[in-house]
Amino acid sequence: MRSRLGQRAVVIGAGIGGLSAAGALAPYFENIVVLDRDELPSVATARAGTPQDRHAHTLLGGGLQALEELFPGIMKDLADAGAVSVNVFRDLQYERPVVGVLPRRDCGVSLLTASRPLIEGVLRQRTASIENVTLRTQCRATEIVPDAMGPSVKFVEPANGAAAITADLVIDASGRGVLTLALLDALGWERPPETVVGVDIGYTTVRLPQPAATGSDWKLLYTMPDPPAGVRGGLLTPIEDGYWLATLAAYGAAEHPQTWDDFLATCRQLPTQSIYEAIRDLQPVDGLKHFVFDDSRWRHFEQLAKLPHGVLPVGDSLCRFNPVYGQGMSVAALQAKLLRDTLERVATTRDPIGALQMQFMAEVAALLQAPWGLGVNADFAFPGTRGQRPERYEEGRQFEAALFRAAVADPVVQTAFSDVVQLIKPIDLLQDPDIQRRIEACAEGAT
Ligand SMILES: Cc1cc2nc3c(=O)[nH]c(=O)nc-3n(C[C@H](O)[C@H](O)[C@H](O)COP(=O)(O)OP(=O)(O)OC[C@H]3O[C@@H](n4cnc5c(N)ncnc54)[C@H](O)[C@@H]3O)c2cc1C
């Protein structure tokens, strides 16, 4: 029997961040209440609160592992529901400028693709089946109110009007951290500093019937853009029920294709014709969907001297990543695992909630740094990217170029790269003396 930290935890938001956090909290509180402003669908369909859910979503290997630890058996549940397992790089056609297609080697890790509503739906079912977790839908949280005894959350329900619920711990997984920021304002405390990288990525996605015989042996196809001039990349993702999601993503507010013919014509402008060739004879099953992602944003709550007692922002509320790298859900799941590991450690301390906040925030930056750095360094190759370039940016770009050349030539380097980008192993692995020696050997061979 685990020690209980408190009577109730309230989670605001039933997205991937909120649901996985609820799973982490369940053994440590008498009851967990998850509030979401949406009516949550019983089948996998899009909803208003997560407008990104019409677009391709991949769960990286590290995110999957974290979810499996929190919800044992969820990988099987996802597979049973129709999610597709993609071996990296055996089943992944990864097309990069300069180096071409990365070798289709089995690097010992798989990612998972499905529609976002399916992934969230399976996770929601698992969370809802935990005895002491209650999901309350159509409950829009309006304010977090501080109190010496523990915070409370004010919310509005269409049927019952305004109400409030007290808690020992409030997790803000509402996606933008608006409620936590408003609480800081109300207390007269400083807001956290932010690192913002403006990318203005336009997504256009269309669902297509996957042909019975594709004539190719990949499952997932990723054509990267070729900066600085080439701002468009594309993705062909298998999802449940035999469909593909075809996605075009363009940096810097480039024009969206508006029709299927436009979409095909835009595919022809990609650095390779692979996506065009795969889909040219298909017909979409529904219309083109658009989304504009303006900026990646890290709200450095971890740099504040303290947080209001009992309030913890997680997931996109803390840090949202450029979606083209497919990291957000996985990092949210890894944060939930950190939350659970921290709860385990602080359970017997005198002020476990305060200790949880401090220790989670002390460790979360290290978790965010690798995926953030990998993405942002690549973003600044595009001329329209806004914000402060990372320190030692040029050095980072050169290292990345050498790394990819070596990954083509050397399976050990490709496996290390795969483990790092799949968030399985820490980024320091790339500085390992053996990996460094292999990268240098390839660079010398090329000169
Ligand atoms: C176009 C696009 C593609 C993406 N592709 C990928 C991908 O391939 N792989 C990946 O890992 N990630 C991807 N992401 C990122 C991913 O969607 C998020 O990072 C991830 O879902 C974690 O989000 P979250 O749960 O913190 O927030 P969200 O998903 O935004 O969920 C927030 C929840 O809070 C609810 N809510 C908001 N305000 C309130 C309120 N006041 N009261 C009650 N409820 C509230 C909302 O209804 C919603 O359910 C993509 C994002 C975009 C935009």
Coordinates of C-alpha atoms and ligand atoms in Angstrom, one line a residue:
M1 CA 0.0 0.0 0.0
R2 CA 1.4 3.4 -1.0
S3 CA 1.3 6.3 1.4
R4 CA -1.4 8.7 0.5
L5 CA -0.3 12.3 0.0
G6 CA -3.7 13.9 0.3
Q7 CA -7.4 13.6 0.0
R8 CA -8.0 15.0 -3.5
A9 CA -6.1 16.0 -6.6
V10 CA -7.8 18.0 -9.4
V11 CA -6.4 17.8 -12.9
I12 CA -7.5 20.6 -15.3
G13 CA -7.6 19.2 -18.9
A14 CA -8.2 15.6 -20.2
G15 CA -5.6 15.8 -23.0
I16 CA -2.6 13.5 -23.1
G17 CA -0.9 15.6 -20.4
G18 CA -3.8 15.6 -18.0
L19 CA -4.8 11.9 -18.4
S20 CA -1.3 10.6 -18.0
A21 CA -0.8 12.8 -14.9
A22 CA -4.0 11.4 -13.5
G23 CA -2.7 7.9 -13.9
A24 CA 0.5 8.9 -12.1
L25 CA -1.4 10.6 -9.2
A26 CA -4.0 7.8 -8.6
P27 CA -2.0 5.7 -6.1
Y28 CA -1.2 8.8 -3.9
F29 CA -4.6 10.5 -3.4
E30 CA -8.0 9.3 -2.2
N31 CA -9.6 10.6 -5.3
I32 CA -8.6 12.3 -8.5
V33 CA -11.0 14.6 -10.4
V34 CA -10.2 15.4 -14.0
L35 CA -12.1 18.4 -15.4
D36 CA -12.4 19.1 -19.2
R37 CA -14.4 21.8 -20.9
D38 CA -15.3 19.4 -23.7
E39 CA -17.9 16.7 -23.9
L40 CA -15.5 13.9 -24.3
P41 CA -16.5 11.5 -27.2
S42 CA -17.0 7.8 -26.5
V43 CA -15.5 6.9 -29.9
A44 CA -12.4 8.3 -31.5
T45 CA -13.5 11.5 -33.0
A46 CA -12.1 15.0 -33.2
R47 CA -13.2 17.6 -30.5
A48 CA -13.1 21.3 -30.1
G49 CA -10.6 21.5 -27.1
T50 CA -7.9 19.8 -29.1
P51 CA -8.0 21.3 -32.6
Q52 CA -4.6 19.7 -33.4
D53 CA -6.3 16.3 -33.3
R54 CA -7.1 16.3 -37.1
H55 CA -3.4 16.1 -37.8
A56 CA -0.9 13.3 -37.7
H57 CA 0.3 12.3 -34.2
T58 CA 3.2 9.9 -33.5
L59 CA 4.1 8.6 -30.1
L60 CA 7.8 8.2 -29.8
G61 CA 9.5 5.1 -28.3
G62 CA 10.3 6.9 -25.0
G63 CA 6.7 8.3 -24.6
L64 CA 5.3 4.8 -25.3
Q65 CA 7.6 3.3 -22.6
A66 CA 6.5 5.9 -20.1
L67 CA 2.8 5.3 -20.8
E68 CA 3.4 1.6 -20.5
E69 CA 4.9 2.0 -17.1
L70 CA 2.0 4.2 -15.9
F71 CA -0.7 2.1 -17.6
P72 CA 0.6 -1.5 -17.9
G73 CA -0.7 -3.1 -21.1
I74 CA -1.6 0.1 -22.9
M75 CA 0.6 -0.7 -25.8
K76 CA -1.5 -3.8 -26.4
D77 CA -4.7 -1.8 -26.0
L78 CA -3.5 0.8 -28.5
A79 CA -2.5 -2.0 -31.0
D80 CA -5.9 -3.7 -30.4
A81 CA -7.6 -0.5 -31.2
G82 CA -5.7 -0.2 -34.5
A83 CA -2.6 1.9 -33.8
V84 CA 0.3 1.0 -36.1
S85 CA 3.7 0.1 -34.7
V86 CA 6.6 1.4 -36.9
N87 CA 10.1 0.1 -36.4
V88 CA 12.7 2.8 -36.5
F89 CA 14.3 2.8 -39.1
R90 CA 13.3 -0.5 -40.7
D91 CA 9.7 0.7 -41.5
L92 CA 10.5 4.4 -41.7
Q93 CA 11.5 6.1 -44.9
Y94 CA 13.3 9.2 -43.5
E95 CA 14.4 11.5 -46.3
R96 CA 16.8 14.2 -45.5
P97 CA 18.6 16.8 -47.6
V98 CA 22.2 16.2 -48.3
V99 CA 22.3 12.6 -46.9
G100 CA 19.2 11.2 -48.7
V101 CA 17.3 8.3 -47.2
L102 CA 18.6 7.1 -43.8
P103 CA 19.4 3.4 -44.1
R104 CA 16.4 1.2 -43.3
R105 CA 18.1 -0.6 -40.4
D106 CA 16.3 -2.0 -37.4
C107 CA 17.5 0.2 -34.5
G108 CA 15.6 -1.8 -31.9
V109 CA 12.9 0.7 -31.1
S110 CA 9.4 1.3 -32.4
L111 CA 7.2 4.4 -32.5
L112 CA 3.4 4.3 -32.8
T113 CA 1.1 6.1 -35.1
A114 CA -2.7 6.5 -35.0
S115 CA -5.2 9.3 -35.1
R116 CA -4.8 11.5 -32.1
P117 CA -8.5 10.8 -31.1
L118 CA -7.7 7.1 -31.0
I119 CA -4.6 7.6 -28.8
E120 CA -6.4 9.9 -26.5
G121 CA -9.5 7.7 -26.5
V122 CA -7.6 4.6 -25.4
L123 CA -5.7 6.6 -22.7
R124 CA -9.0 8.1 -21.5
Q125 CA -10.6 4.7 -21.2
R126 CA -7.6 3.4 -19.1
T127 CA -7.7 6.5 -16.9
A128 CA -11.5 6.4 -16.4
S129 CA -11.2 2.7 -15.4
I130 CA -9.0 3.6 -12.4
E131 CA -11.3 3.2 -9.4
N132 CA -10.5 6.5 -7.7
V133 CA -10.4 8.7 -10.9
T134 CA -13.5 10.6 -12.0
L135 CA -13.6 12.4 -15.4
R136 CA -16.0 15.4 -15.4
T137 CA -16.8 16.6 -18.8
Q138 CA -18.2 19.9 -19.9
C139 CA -16.6 21.5 -16.9
R140 CA -14.7 24.6 -17.8
A141 CA -12.2 25.7 -15.1
T142 CA -12.3 29.4 -14.7
E143 CA -9.9 30.1 -11.9
I144 CA -7.5 28.5 -9.4
V145 CA -8.0 30.1 -6.0
P146 CA -5.1 29.9 -3.5
D147 CA -5.8 28.9 0.1
A148 CA -3.6 28.0 3.0
M149 CA -5.5 24.7 3.3
G150 CA -4.9 23.9 -0.4
P151 CA -6.0 25.5 -3.7
S152 CA -9.5 25.2 -5.1
V153 CA -10.7 25.3 -8.7
K154 CA -13.7 27.3 -9.8
F155 CA -15.5 25.8 -12.8
V156 CA -18.7 26.2 -14.9
E157 CA -20.9 23.4 -16.1
P158 CA -23.7 24.1 -18.5
A159 CA -26.2 22.1 -16.5
N160 CA -25.4 23.3 -13.0
G161 CA -23.7 26.7 -13.4
A162 CA -20.7 27.8 -11.4
A163 CA -19.1 25.6 -8.7
A164 CA -15.8 25.1 -7.0
I165 CA -13.8 22.1 -5.8
T166 CA -11.0 22.0 -3.2
A167 CA -7.9 20.0 -3.6
D168 CA -4.5 19.2 -2.0
L169 CA -3.0 19.4 -5.5
V170 CA -4.1 21.1 -8.7
I171 CA -2.4 20.0 -12.0
D172 CA -2.8 22.5 -14.8
A173 CA -2.8 20.5 -18.0
S174 CA -5.1 22.9 -19.9
G175 CA -2.5 23.3 -22.7
R176 CA -1.7 27.0 -22.3
G177 CA -1.1 27.5 -18.6
V178 CA -3.5 30.4 -18.6
L179 CA -5.0 29.6 -15.2
T180 CA -1.7 29.2 -13.5
L181 CA -0.5 32.5 -15.0
A182 CA -3.7 34.2 -13.9
L183 CA -3.1 32.9 -10.4
L184 CA 0.4 34.4 -10.3
D185 CA -1.1 37.7 -11.5
A186 CA -3.7 37.6 -8.8
L187 CA -1.1 37.0 -6.1
G188 CA 1.0 39.8 -7.5
W189 CA 3.9 37.3 -8.2
E190 CA 6.1 37.5 -11.2
R191 CA 5.2 35.4 -14.2
P192 CA 7.9 32.9 -15.4
P193 CA 10.3 34.0 -18.1
E194 CA 9.6 32.4 -21.5
T195 CA 11.7 31.2 -24.3
V196 CA 9.7 31.6 -27.5
V197 CA 10.7 30.4 -31.0
G198 CA 8.4 31.6 -33.7
V199 CA 8.1 29.1 -36.6
D200 CA 4.6 29.8 -38.1
I201 CA 4.2 26.3 -39.3
G202 CA 1.2 25.7 -41.5
Y203 CA -0.2 22.1 -41.4
T204 CA -2.5 20.8 -44.1
T205 CA -3.7 17.2 -43.6
V206 CA -5.9 14.9 -45.6
R207 CA -7.1 11.4 -44.9
L208 CA -6.7 8.9 -47.7
P209 CA -7.5 5.2 -48.1
Q210 CA -4.3 3.2 -48.0
P211 CA -4.0 1.2 -51.2
A212 CA -3.9 -2.6 -50.7
A213 CA -0.5 -2.8 -52.3
T214 CA 1.6 0.3 -51.9
G215 CA 4.5 -1.0 -53.9
S216 CA 6.8 0.1 -51.1
D217 CA 8.1 -1.5 -48.0
W218 CA 7.9 1.4 -45.6
K219 CA 5.0 2.1 -43.3
L220 CA 5.8 5.8 -42.5
L221 CA 7.3 8.3 -44.9
Y222 CA 8.9 11.5 -43.9
T223 CA 10.3 14.0 -46.4
M224 CA 12.1 16.7 -44.6
P225 CA 12.3 20.3 -45.9
D226 CA 15.5 21.6 -47.4
P227 CA 16.2 25.0 -45.7
P228 CA 16.9 27.8 -46.2
A229 CA 15.0 27.9 -49.5
G230 CA 12.9 24.8 -49.1
V231 CA 10.4 25.4 -46.3
R232 CA 8.0 22.5 -47.0
G233 CA 8.1 19.0 -45.7
G234 CA 5.7 16.1 -45.8
L235 CA 4.6 13.1 -43.9
L236 CA 2.6 10.0 -44.8
T237 CA 1.4 8.3 -41.6
P238 CA -0.5 5.1 -41.3
I239 CA -3.5 5.2 -38.9
E240 CA -6.2 2.9 -37.8
D241 CA -8.8 1.3 -40.2
G242 CA -6.4 1.3 -43.2
Y243 CA -6.1 5.0 -43.7
W244 CA -3.1 7.3 -44.3
L245 CA -2.9 10.8 -43.1
A246 CA -1.0 12.8 -45.6
T247 CA 0.4 16.0 -44.1
L248 CA 2.2 19.0 -45.7
A249 CA 3.9 21.3 -43.2
A250 CA 5.4 24.6 -44.2
Y251 CA 7.6 27.0 -42.2
G252 CA 7.0 30.8 -42.2
A253 CA 3.4 31.2 -43.0
A254 CA 3.6 29.8 -46.6
E255 CA 0.3 29.4 -48.3
H256 CA -1.9 26.4 -47.5
P257 CA -3.1 24.2 -50.3
Q258 CA -6.9 24.6 -50.5
T259 CA -8.0 21.8 -52.8
W260 CA -6.9 18.2 -53.5
D261 CA -5.3 19.3 -56.8
D262 CA -3.5 22.0 -54.9
F263 CA -2.3 19.5 -52.4
L264 CA -0.9 17.2 -55.0
A265 CA 0.7 20.1 -56.8
T266 CA 2.4 21.2 -53.6
C267 CA 3.6 17.6 -53.0
R268 CA 5.5 17.9 -56.2
Q269 CA 7.4 20.8 -54.8
L270 CA 8.8 18.7 -51.9
P271 CA 12.5 17.8 -52.1
T272 CA 11.5 14.2 -53.3
Q273 CA 8.6 12.9 -55.2
S274 CA 8.0 10.0 -52.8
I275 CA 4.8 11.3 -51.2
Y276 CA 3.4 12.5 -54.5
E277 CA 4.0 9.1 -56.1
A278 CA 2.4 7.3 -53.2
I279 CA -0.8 9.3 -53.2
R280 CA -1.3 10.7 -56.7
D281 CA -4.0 8.1 -57.7
L282 CA -5.9 8.3 -54.4
Q283 CA -9.0 10.3 -53.5
P284 CA -9.4 11.9 -50.0
V285 CA -12.2 10.6 -47.8
D286 CA -12.9 14.0 -46.3
G287 CA -11.8 17.6 -46.7
L288 CA -8.4 19.2 -46.2
K289 CA -7.7 20.3 -42.6
H290 CA -5.5 23.2 -41.7
F291 CA -3.7 24.3 -38.5
V292 CA -1.2 27.0 -37.9
F293 CA 1.3 26.6 -35.1
D294 CA 2.8 29.9 -34.4
D295 CA 5.5 29.3 -31.8
S296 CA 7.2 26.8 -29.5
R297 CA 7.1 28.2 -26.0
W298 CA 8.8 27.1 -22.8
R299 CA 7.3 28.8 -19.8
H300 CA 10.2 28.5 -17.3
F301 CA 8.1 27.8 -14.2
E302 CA 11.1 25.9 -13.0
Q303 CA 13.0 29.2 -12.7
L304 CA 10.5 30.7 -10.2
A305 CA 11.6 30.8 -6.6
K306 CA 8.4 29.0 -5.8
L307 CA 4.9 28.1 -7.1
P308 CA 1.6 28.8 -5.4
H309 CA 1.3 25.9 -2.9
G310 CA -0.3 22.9 -4.4
V311 CA -0.3 24.1 -8.1
L312 CA 1.7 22.4 -10.8
P313 CA 1.6 23.1 -14.6
V314 CA 2.5 20.2 -16.9
G315 CA 2.4 19.2 -20.5
D316 CA 1.9 22.0 -23.1
S317 CA 1.1 24.4 -20.2
L318 CA 4.8 24.1 -19.3
C319 CA 6.4 23.7 -22.7
R320 CA 4.9 23.3 -26.1
F321 CA 7.1 22.0 -28.9
N322 CA 7.1 22.5 -32.6
P323 CA 4.8 19.6 -33.7
V324 CA 6.9 18.6 -36.7
Y325 CA 9.2 16.7 -34.4
G326 CA 6.4 14.7 -32.9
Q327 CA 7.5 15.2 -29.3
G328 CA 4.6 16.8 -27.3
M329 CA 2.6 13.8 -26.2
S330 CA 5.7 11.8 -25.4
V331 CA 7.2 14.5 -23.3
A332 CA 3.9 14.9 -21.5
A333 CA 4.0 11.1 -20.7
L334 CA 7.6 11.4 -19.6
Q335 CA 6.6 14.2 -17.3
A336 CA 3.8 12.1 -15.8
K337 CA 6.4 9.4 -15.1
L338 CA 8.6 12.0 -13.4
L339 CA 5.6 13.1 -11.4
R340 CA 5.0 9.5 -10.3
D341 CA 8.7 8.9 -9.4
T342 CA 8.7 12.2 -7.5
L343 CA 5.5 11.3 -5.6
E344 CA 7.1 8.0 -4.6
R345 CA 10.1 9.9 -3.1
V346 CA 8.3 12.7 -1.3
A347 CA 5.4 10.6 0.1
T348 CA 6.9 10.4 3.6
T349 CA 8.2 14.0 3.9
R350 CA 6.6 16.6 6.2
D351 CA 5.2 18.8 3.4
P352 CA 4.9 16.3 0.6
I353 CA 3.0 18.6 -1.8
G354 CA 5.6 21.4 -1.4
A355 CA 8.4 18.9 -1.8
L356 CA 6.7 17.5 -4.9
Q357 CA 6.4 20.9 -6.5
M358 CA 10.1 21.7 -5.8
Q359 CA 11.5 18.4 -6.8
F360 CA 9.4 18.0 -10.0
M361 CA 10.4 21.5 -11.1
A362 CA 14.1 20.9 -10.2
E363 CA 14.1 17.8 -12.5
V364 CA 11.7 18.7 -15.3
A365 CA 14.1 21.2 -17.1
A366 CA 16.5 18.3 -17.8
L367 CA 13.7 16.3 -19.3
L368 CA 12.6 19.2 -21.5
Q369 CA 16.0 20.4 -22.6
A370 CA 16.9 17.6 -25.0
P371 CA 13.7 17.6 -27.1
W372 CA 13.6 21.4 -27.0
G373 CA 17.2 21.8 -28.1
L374 CA 16.9 19.2 -30.9
G375 CA 14.0 21.0 -32.4
V376 CA 15.0 24.6 -31.9
N377 CA 18.4 24.0 -33.4
A378 CA 16.8 22.6 -36.5
D379 CA 14.2 25.4 -36.6
F380 CA 16.8 28.2 -36.9
A381 CA 17.9 26.8 -40.3
F382 CA 14.8 28.5 -41.6
P383 CA 15.2 32.2 -42.3
G384 CA 11.8 33.2 -41.0
T385 CA 12.3 31.7 -37.5
R386 CA 11.9 34.2 -34.7
G387 CA 13.6 34.4 -31.4
Q388 CA 17.0 34.0 -29.8
R389 CA 19.3 31.4 -31.5
P390 CA 20.6 28.8 -29.1
E391 CA 24.1 29.3 -27.8
R392 CA 26.8 27.7 -30.0
Y393 CA 24.2 27.4 -32.8
E394 CA 26.7 27.0 -35.7
E395 CA 28.6 24.4 -33.8
G396 CA 25.4 22.5 -33.2
R397 CA 24.5 22.6 -36.9
Q398 CA 27.9 21.3 -37.9
F399 CA 27.6 18.5 -35.3
E400 CA 24.2 17.6 -36.6
A401 CA 25.5 17.4 -40.2
A402 CA 28.4 15.2 -39.2
L403 CA 26.0 13.1 -37.1
F404 CA 23.7 12.4 -40.0
R405 CA 26.6 11.5 -42.3
A406 CA 27.9 9.1 -39.7
A407 CA 24.4 7.7 -39.1
V408 CA 24.3 6.7 -42.8
A409 CA 27.6 5.0 -42.7
D410 CA 27.6 3.4 -39.2
P411 CA 24.7 1.5 -37.7
V412 CA 26.0 2.2 -34.1
V413 CA 25.7 5.9 -34.7
Q414 CA 22.3 5.5 -36.3
T415 CA 21.1 3.5 -33.3
A416 CA 22.4 6.1 -30.9
F417 CA 20.7 8.9 -32.9
S418 CA 17.5 6.8 -32.9
D419 CA 17.6 6.3 -29.1
V420 CA 18.1 10.0 -28.5
V421 CA 15.4 11.3 -30.9
Q422 CA 13.0 8.7 -29.7
L423 CA 13.6 10.0 -26.1
I424 CA 14.7 6.6 -25.0
K425 CA 18.2 7.6 -23.9
P426 CA 19.7 11.0 -22.8
I427 CA 21.2 13.3 -25.4
D428 CA 24.6 12.9 -23.7
L429 CA 24.8 9.6 -25.5
L430 CA 25.9 11.5 -28.6
Q431 CA 28.9 12.8 -26.6
D432 CA 29.9 9.3 -25.6
P433 CA 33.6 8.8 -26.6
D434 CA 32.9 5.8 -28.8
I435 CA 30.1 7.7 -30.7
Q436 CA 32.3 10.8 -31.0
R437 CA 35.1 8.7 -32.4
R438 CA 32.8 7.1 -34.9
I439 CA 31.4 10.5 -36.0
E440 CA 34.9 11.8 -36.4
A441 CA 36.0 8.7 -38.3
C442 CA 33.2 9.3 -40.9
A443 CA 34.1 13.0 -41.1
E444 CA 37.7 12.2 -41.8
G445 CA 36.8 9.5 -44.4
A446 CA 34.7 12.2 -46.2
T447 CA 37.6 14.6 -46.5
Ligands
LIG1 C1 -0.6 20.1 -35.5 C2 0.0 19.4 -34.3 C3 0.5 18.2 -34.5 C4 1.1 17.5 -33.4 N1 1.6 16.3 -33.6 C5 2.2 15.6 -32.6 C6 2.8 14.4 -32.7 O1 2.9 13.8 -33.8 N2 3.3 13.8 -31.6 C7 3.3 14.3 -30.4 O2 3.7 13.7 -29.4 N3 2.7 15.5 -30.2 C8 2.2 16.2 -31.2 N4 1.6 17.4 -31.0 C9 1.6 18.0 -29.7 C10 0.5 17.4 -28.8 O3 -0.8 17.5 -29.4 C11 0.5 18.0 -27.4 O4 1.8 18.4 -27.0 C12 0.1 17.0 -26.4 O5 -1.2 16.5 -26.7 C13 0.1 17.4 -24.9 O6 -0.8 18.4 -24.7 P1 -1.6 18.7 -23.3 O7 -2.4 17.5 -22.9 O8 -0.6 19.3 -22.4 O9 -2.6 19.8 -23.9 P2 -3.8 19.7 -24.9 O10 -3.6 18.5 -25.8 O11 -3.9 21.0 -25.5 O12 -5.0 19.4 -24.0 C14 -5.6 20.4 -23.1 C15 -6.9 19.9 -22.6 O13 -7.4 20.8 -21.7 C16 -8.7 21.1 -21.9 N5 -9.0 22.5 -21.4 C17 -8.4 23.6 -21.8 N6 -8.8 24.7 -21.1 C18 -9.6 24.2 -20.1 C19 -10.3 24.7 -19.1 N7 -10.3 26.0 -18.8 N8 -11.1 23.9 -18.3 C20 -11.1 22.6 -18.5 N9 -10.5 22.0 -19.6 C21 -9.7 22.8 -20.3 C22 -8.9 20.9 -23.4 O14 -10.2 20.7 -23.8 C23 -7.9 19.8 -23.7 O15 -8.6 18.5 -23.5 C24 1.0 18.1 -32.1 C25 0.5 19.4 -32.0 C26 0.0 20.0 -33.1 C27 -0.6 21.4 -32.9

